[in-house]
XYZ file of C-alpha atoms in Angstrom:
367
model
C 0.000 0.000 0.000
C 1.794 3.172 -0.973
C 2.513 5.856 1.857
C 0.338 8.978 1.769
C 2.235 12.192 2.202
C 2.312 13.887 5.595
C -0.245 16.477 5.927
C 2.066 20.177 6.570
C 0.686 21.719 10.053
C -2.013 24.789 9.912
C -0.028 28.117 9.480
C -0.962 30.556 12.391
C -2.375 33.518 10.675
C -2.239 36.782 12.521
C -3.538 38.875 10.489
C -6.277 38.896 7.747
C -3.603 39.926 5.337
C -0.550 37.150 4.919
C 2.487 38.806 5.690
C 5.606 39.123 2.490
C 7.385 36.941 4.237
C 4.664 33.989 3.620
C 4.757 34.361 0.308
C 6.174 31.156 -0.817
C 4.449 29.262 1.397
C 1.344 30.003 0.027
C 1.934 28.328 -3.121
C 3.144 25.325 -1.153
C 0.659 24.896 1.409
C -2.275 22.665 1.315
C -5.127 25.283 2.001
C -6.594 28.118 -0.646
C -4.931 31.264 -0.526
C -5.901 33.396 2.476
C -6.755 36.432 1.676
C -7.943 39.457 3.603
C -11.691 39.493 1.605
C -11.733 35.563 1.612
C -13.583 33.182 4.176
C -11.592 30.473 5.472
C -14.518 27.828 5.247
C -12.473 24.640 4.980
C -9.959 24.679 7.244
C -8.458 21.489 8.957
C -9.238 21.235 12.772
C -6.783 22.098 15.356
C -6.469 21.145 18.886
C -4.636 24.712 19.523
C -6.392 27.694 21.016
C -4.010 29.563 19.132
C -5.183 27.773 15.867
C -9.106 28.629 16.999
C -8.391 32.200 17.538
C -6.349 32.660 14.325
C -9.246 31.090 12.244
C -12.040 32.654 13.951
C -9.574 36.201 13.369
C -9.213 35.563 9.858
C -13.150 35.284 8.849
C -13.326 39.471 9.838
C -12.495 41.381 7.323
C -10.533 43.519 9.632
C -8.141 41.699 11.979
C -7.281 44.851 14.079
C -10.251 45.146 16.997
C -11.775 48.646 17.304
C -12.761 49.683 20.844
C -16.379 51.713 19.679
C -17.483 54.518 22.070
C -20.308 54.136 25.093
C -23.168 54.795 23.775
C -24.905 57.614 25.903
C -27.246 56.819 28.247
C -31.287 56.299 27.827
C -33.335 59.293 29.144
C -34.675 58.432 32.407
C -38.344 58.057 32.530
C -40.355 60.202 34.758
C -41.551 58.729 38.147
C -45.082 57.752 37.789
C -47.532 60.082 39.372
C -50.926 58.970 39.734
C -54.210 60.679 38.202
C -56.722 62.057 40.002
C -59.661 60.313 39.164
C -62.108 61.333 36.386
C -64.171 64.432 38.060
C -61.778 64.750 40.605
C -60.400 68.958 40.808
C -57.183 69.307 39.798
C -56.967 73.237 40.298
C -56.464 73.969 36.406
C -59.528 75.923 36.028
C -60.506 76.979 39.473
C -61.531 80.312 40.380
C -58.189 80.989 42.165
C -56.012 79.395 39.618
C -57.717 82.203 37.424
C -57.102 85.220 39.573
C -53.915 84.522 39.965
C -53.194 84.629 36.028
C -52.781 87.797 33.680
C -56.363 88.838 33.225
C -55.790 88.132 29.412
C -54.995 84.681 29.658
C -58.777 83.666 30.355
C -60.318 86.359 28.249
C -58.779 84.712 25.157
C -59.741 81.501 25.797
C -63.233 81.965 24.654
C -66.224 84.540 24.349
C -67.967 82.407 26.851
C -70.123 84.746 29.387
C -68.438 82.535 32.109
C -65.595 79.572 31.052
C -63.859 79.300 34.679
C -67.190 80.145 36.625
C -65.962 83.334 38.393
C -69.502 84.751 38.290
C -71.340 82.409 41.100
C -74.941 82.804 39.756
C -73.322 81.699 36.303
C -72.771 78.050 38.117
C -76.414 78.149 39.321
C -78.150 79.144 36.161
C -75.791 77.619 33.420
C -78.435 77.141 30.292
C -80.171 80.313 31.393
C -77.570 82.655 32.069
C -74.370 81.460 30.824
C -75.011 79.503 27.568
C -77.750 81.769 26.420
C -77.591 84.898 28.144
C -80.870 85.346 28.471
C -80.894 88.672 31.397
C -78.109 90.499 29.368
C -80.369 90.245 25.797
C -83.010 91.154 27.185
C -82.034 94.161 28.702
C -80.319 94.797 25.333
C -83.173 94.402 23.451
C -85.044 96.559 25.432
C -83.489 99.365 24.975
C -84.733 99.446 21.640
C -88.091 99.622 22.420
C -87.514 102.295 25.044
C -85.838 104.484 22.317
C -88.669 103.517 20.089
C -91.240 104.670 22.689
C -89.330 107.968 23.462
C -89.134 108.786 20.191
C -92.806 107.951 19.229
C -93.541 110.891 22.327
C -91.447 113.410 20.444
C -88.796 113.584 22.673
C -85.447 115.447 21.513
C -81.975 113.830 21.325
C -80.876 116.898 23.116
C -82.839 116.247 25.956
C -81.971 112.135 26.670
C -78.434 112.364 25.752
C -77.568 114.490 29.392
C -79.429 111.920 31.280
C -76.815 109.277 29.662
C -74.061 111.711 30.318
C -75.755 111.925 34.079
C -75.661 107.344 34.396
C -72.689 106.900 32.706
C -70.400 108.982 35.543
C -71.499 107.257 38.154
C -71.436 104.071 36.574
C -68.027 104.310 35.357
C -66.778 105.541 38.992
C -68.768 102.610 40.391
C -66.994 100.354 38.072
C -63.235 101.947 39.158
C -64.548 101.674 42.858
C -65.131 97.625 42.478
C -61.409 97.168 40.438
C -60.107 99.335 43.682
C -61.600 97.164 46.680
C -61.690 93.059 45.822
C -64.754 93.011 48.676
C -66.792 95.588 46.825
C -65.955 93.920 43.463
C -67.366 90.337 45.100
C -70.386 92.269 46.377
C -71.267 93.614 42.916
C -70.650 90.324 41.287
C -73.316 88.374 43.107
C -75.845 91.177 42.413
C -75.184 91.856 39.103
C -73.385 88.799 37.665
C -76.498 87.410 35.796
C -76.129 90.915 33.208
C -72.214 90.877 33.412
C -69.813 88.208 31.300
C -66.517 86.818 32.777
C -64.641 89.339 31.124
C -65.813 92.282 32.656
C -64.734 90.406 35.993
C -61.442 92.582 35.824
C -62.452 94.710 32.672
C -64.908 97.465 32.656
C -68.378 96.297 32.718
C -70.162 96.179 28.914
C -73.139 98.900 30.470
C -70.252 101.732 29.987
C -69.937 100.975 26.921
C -73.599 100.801 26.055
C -73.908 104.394 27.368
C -71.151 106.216 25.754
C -71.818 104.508 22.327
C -75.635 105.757 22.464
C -74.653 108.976 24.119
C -72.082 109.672 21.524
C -74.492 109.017 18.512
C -77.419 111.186 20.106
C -75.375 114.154 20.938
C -73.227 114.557 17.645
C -75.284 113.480 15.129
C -78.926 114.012 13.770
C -82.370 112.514 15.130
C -83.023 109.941 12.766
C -79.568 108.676 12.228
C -79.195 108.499 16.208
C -82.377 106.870 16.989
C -81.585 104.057 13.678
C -77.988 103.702 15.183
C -79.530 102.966 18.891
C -81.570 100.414 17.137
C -78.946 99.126 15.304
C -76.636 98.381 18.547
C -79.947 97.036 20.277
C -81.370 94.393 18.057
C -78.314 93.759 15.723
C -75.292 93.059 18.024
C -78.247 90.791 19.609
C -78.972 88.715 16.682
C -75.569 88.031 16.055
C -74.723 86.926 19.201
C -77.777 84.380 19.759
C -77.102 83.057 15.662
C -73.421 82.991 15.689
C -73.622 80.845 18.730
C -76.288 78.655 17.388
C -75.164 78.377 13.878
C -71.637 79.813 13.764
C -69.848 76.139 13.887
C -71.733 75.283 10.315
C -70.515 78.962 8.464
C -67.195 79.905 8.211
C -65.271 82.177 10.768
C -64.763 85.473 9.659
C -62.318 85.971 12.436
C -62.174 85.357 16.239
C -65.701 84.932 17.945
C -67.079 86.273 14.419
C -69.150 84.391 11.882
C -70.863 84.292 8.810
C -74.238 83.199 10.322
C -73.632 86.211 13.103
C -72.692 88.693 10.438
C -75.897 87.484 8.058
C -77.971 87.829 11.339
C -77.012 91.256 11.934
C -77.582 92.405 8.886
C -80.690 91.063 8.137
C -82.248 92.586 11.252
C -80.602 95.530 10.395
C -83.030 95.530 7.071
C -85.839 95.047 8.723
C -85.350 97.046 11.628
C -84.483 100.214 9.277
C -87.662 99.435 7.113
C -89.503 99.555 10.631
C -88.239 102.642 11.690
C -88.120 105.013 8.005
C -90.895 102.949 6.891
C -93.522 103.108 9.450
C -92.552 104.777 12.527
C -91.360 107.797 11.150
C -94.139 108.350 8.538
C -96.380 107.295 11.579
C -95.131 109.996 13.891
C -93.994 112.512 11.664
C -90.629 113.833 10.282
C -88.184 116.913 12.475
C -86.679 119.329 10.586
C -83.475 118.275 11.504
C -84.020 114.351 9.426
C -81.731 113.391 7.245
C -83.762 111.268 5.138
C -86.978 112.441 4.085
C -87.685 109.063 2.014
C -86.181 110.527 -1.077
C -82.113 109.626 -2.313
C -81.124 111.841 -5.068
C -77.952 111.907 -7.417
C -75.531 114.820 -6.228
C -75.543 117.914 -7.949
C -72.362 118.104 -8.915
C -72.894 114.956 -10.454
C -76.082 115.886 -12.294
C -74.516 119.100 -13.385
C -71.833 117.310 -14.890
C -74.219 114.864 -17.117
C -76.270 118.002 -17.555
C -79.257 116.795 -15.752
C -82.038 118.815 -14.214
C -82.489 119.396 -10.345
C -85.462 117.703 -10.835
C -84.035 114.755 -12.589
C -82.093 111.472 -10.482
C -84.367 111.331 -7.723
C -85.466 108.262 -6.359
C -88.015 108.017 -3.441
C -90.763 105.320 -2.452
C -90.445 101.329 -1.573
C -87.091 102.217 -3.837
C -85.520 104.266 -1.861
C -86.398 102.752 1.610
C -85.265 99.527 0.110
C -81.606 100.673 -0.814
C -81.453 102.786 2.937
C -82.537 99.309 4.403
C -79.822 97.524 2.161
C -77.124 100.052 3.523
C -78.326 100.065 6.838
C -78.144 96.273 7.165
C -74.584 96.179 5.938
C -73.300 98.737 8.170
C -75.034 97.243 11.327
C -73.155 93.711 10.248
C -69.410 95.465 9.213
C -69.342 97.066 12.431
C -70.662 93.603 14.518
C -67.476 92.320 12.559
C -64.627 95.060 12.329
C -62.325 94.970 15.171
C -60.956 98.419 16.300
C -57.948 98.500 18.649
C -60.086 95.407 20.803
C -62.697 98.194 21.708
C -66.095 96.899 22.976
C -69.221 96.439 20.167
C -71.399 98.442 22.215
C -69.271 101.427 20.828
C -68.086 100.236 17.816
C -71.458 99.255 16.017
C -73.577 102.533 16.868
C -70.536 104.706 16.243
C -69.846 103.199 13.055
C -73.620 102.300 11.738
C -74.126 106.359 12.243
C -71.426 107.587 10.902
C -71.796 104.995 8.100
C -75.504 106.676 7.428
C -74.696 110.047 7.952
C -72.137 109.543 5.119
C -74.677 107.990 2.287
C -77.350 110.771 3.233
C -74.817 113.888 3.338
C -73.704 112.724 -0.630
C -77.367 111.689 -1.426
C -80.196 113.691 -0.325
C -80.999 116.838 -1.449
């Protein structure tokens, strides 16, 4: 039987590249050539650590061992803290958690009469006072009516607009008395609260307002566009308050706590409320020298001169006429419910604006 040649011993490899000096013995050895991108799959077994270590060094691609750095450490979790259960006060929206705040923080948060409950009586009466605010519209509303009735007895602007002058002081000082002594300010809260909203809890109450807007209108401009802007503040910032909260989430917003069903609500009472007052009151109780409209719009003269019209020609009067002053009327009432002037209340904006709004279309067009 012919002798089988002696199987050479397993090189010790060091490295994943063969050294120069192993050059030759790669050709003579038994095993494939070990290279650094080769896989030493078939290699003979070996009873030497060293042997393990060198093959299990040679199947890396990289022989030298790279210490990699710590990773950094996981955030820590928070320690659990448990709930209060649901119902349970937590403090966020108390009454004290509110004083304690700017007083702008809660007056953005919504329009709400009452969204921490700082008014008692608004906790008692929620639907009634708070959701609908059924004392404050109807003391809104009226007002109207009284200015309706006053003006139906023939009395003068220039005789109601001192008595406003004459609330509106003391009001006002009452109102800076009450930001001045916390104890007063609780006092007139619970007798009061149902007409006030959370707002004017540390903000001037809305009745100020009311007054100087009316007084301003009857005291600087003429009867008829006074009374119609009194009107206007009475019944249209109503109606856009009581549809804007009942419809205003189906219409878009036209900006903050203003919205298209508001803004159409105010200016369709605004229609009707100046056909009520140029189309049957005053015919009813008669027209003062000092009326702006007379039921007739006419083209200016300047105007007519220019086209070479007559004075007698481009003058409309009739259902026409009190149908375009209704149309104007209506959109004035709702631009001023919408337009936002340096954050100053509605109930000086809208009868300020409405009148000065009318006074402009009747100085250009009636004769």
């Amino acid at each position: 039987m012919a002798q089988q040649p002696a199987i050479p011993p397993t090189p010790s490899v060091t490295q994943a590249t063969p050294a120069p000096s192993e050059s030759t013995d790669k050709q003579e050895s038994y095993f494939a050539p070990i290279g650094g991108s080769t896989n030493q799959k078939n290699a003979a077994p070996s009873s030497s650590f060293a042997d393990e270590r060198a093959r299990a060094r040679s199947r890396s691609p990289k022989s030298i061992v790279t210490h990699t750095a710590k990773p950094p450490p996981l955030p820590q979790k928070p320690p659990f803290t448990a709930s209060p259960p649901n119902g349970a006060p937590n403090g966020h929206l108390s009454p004290s958690s509110a004083a304690a705040s700017t007083s702008s923080y809660w007056r953005n948060i919504s329009r709400s009469p009452s969204p921490l409950g700082l008014i008692p009586i608004h906790r008692s009466f929620r639907t009634f006072i708070h959701r609908h605010e059924i004392p404050r519209k109807a003391l809104h509303i009226s007002i109207g009516f009284f200015t309706l009735s006053l003006y139906s007895r023939g009395v003068s602007q220039h005789s109601i607009h001192p008595w406003l002058l004459g609330a509106l002081i003391p009001i006002a000082s009452v109102d800076y008395l009450r930001h001045t002594f916390p104890t007063f300010n609780r006092f007139y809260i619970r007798v009061l609260g149902a007409l006030m909203r959370e707002s004017e809890v540390d903000g001037y109450n809305g009745v100020i307002w009311y007054l100087l807007g009316a007084w301003s209108v009857l005291r600087f401009l003429p009867k008829d566009v006074g009374v119609m802007s009194v009107l206007l503040l009475s019944w249209c910032d109503t109606a856009a308050s009581t549809f804007g909260r009942l419809y205003g989430r189906y219409t878009p917003r036209i900006r903050k706590g203003k919205s298209l069903a508001g803004s159409a609500a105010a200016m369709g009472v605004g229609m009707l409320t100046a056909g009520l007052f140029w189309g049957w009151a005053v015919p009813r109780f008669g027209y003062d020298e000092g009326f702006m409209f007379n039921g007739e719009l006419a083209v200016p003269m300047v105007v007519k001169e220019a086209i070479g019209w007559r004075s007698d020609e481009g003058v409309l009067g009739g259902w026409a006429a009190l149908g375009i002053v209704s149309l104007w009327s209506g959109f004035v009432a709702s631009a001023s419910e919408v337009v936002d002037i340096f954050g100053w209340d509605d109930n000086v904006i809208i009868p300020v604006l409405s009148g000065i709004g009318l006074w402009g279309v009747f100085k250009v067009f009636t004769s």
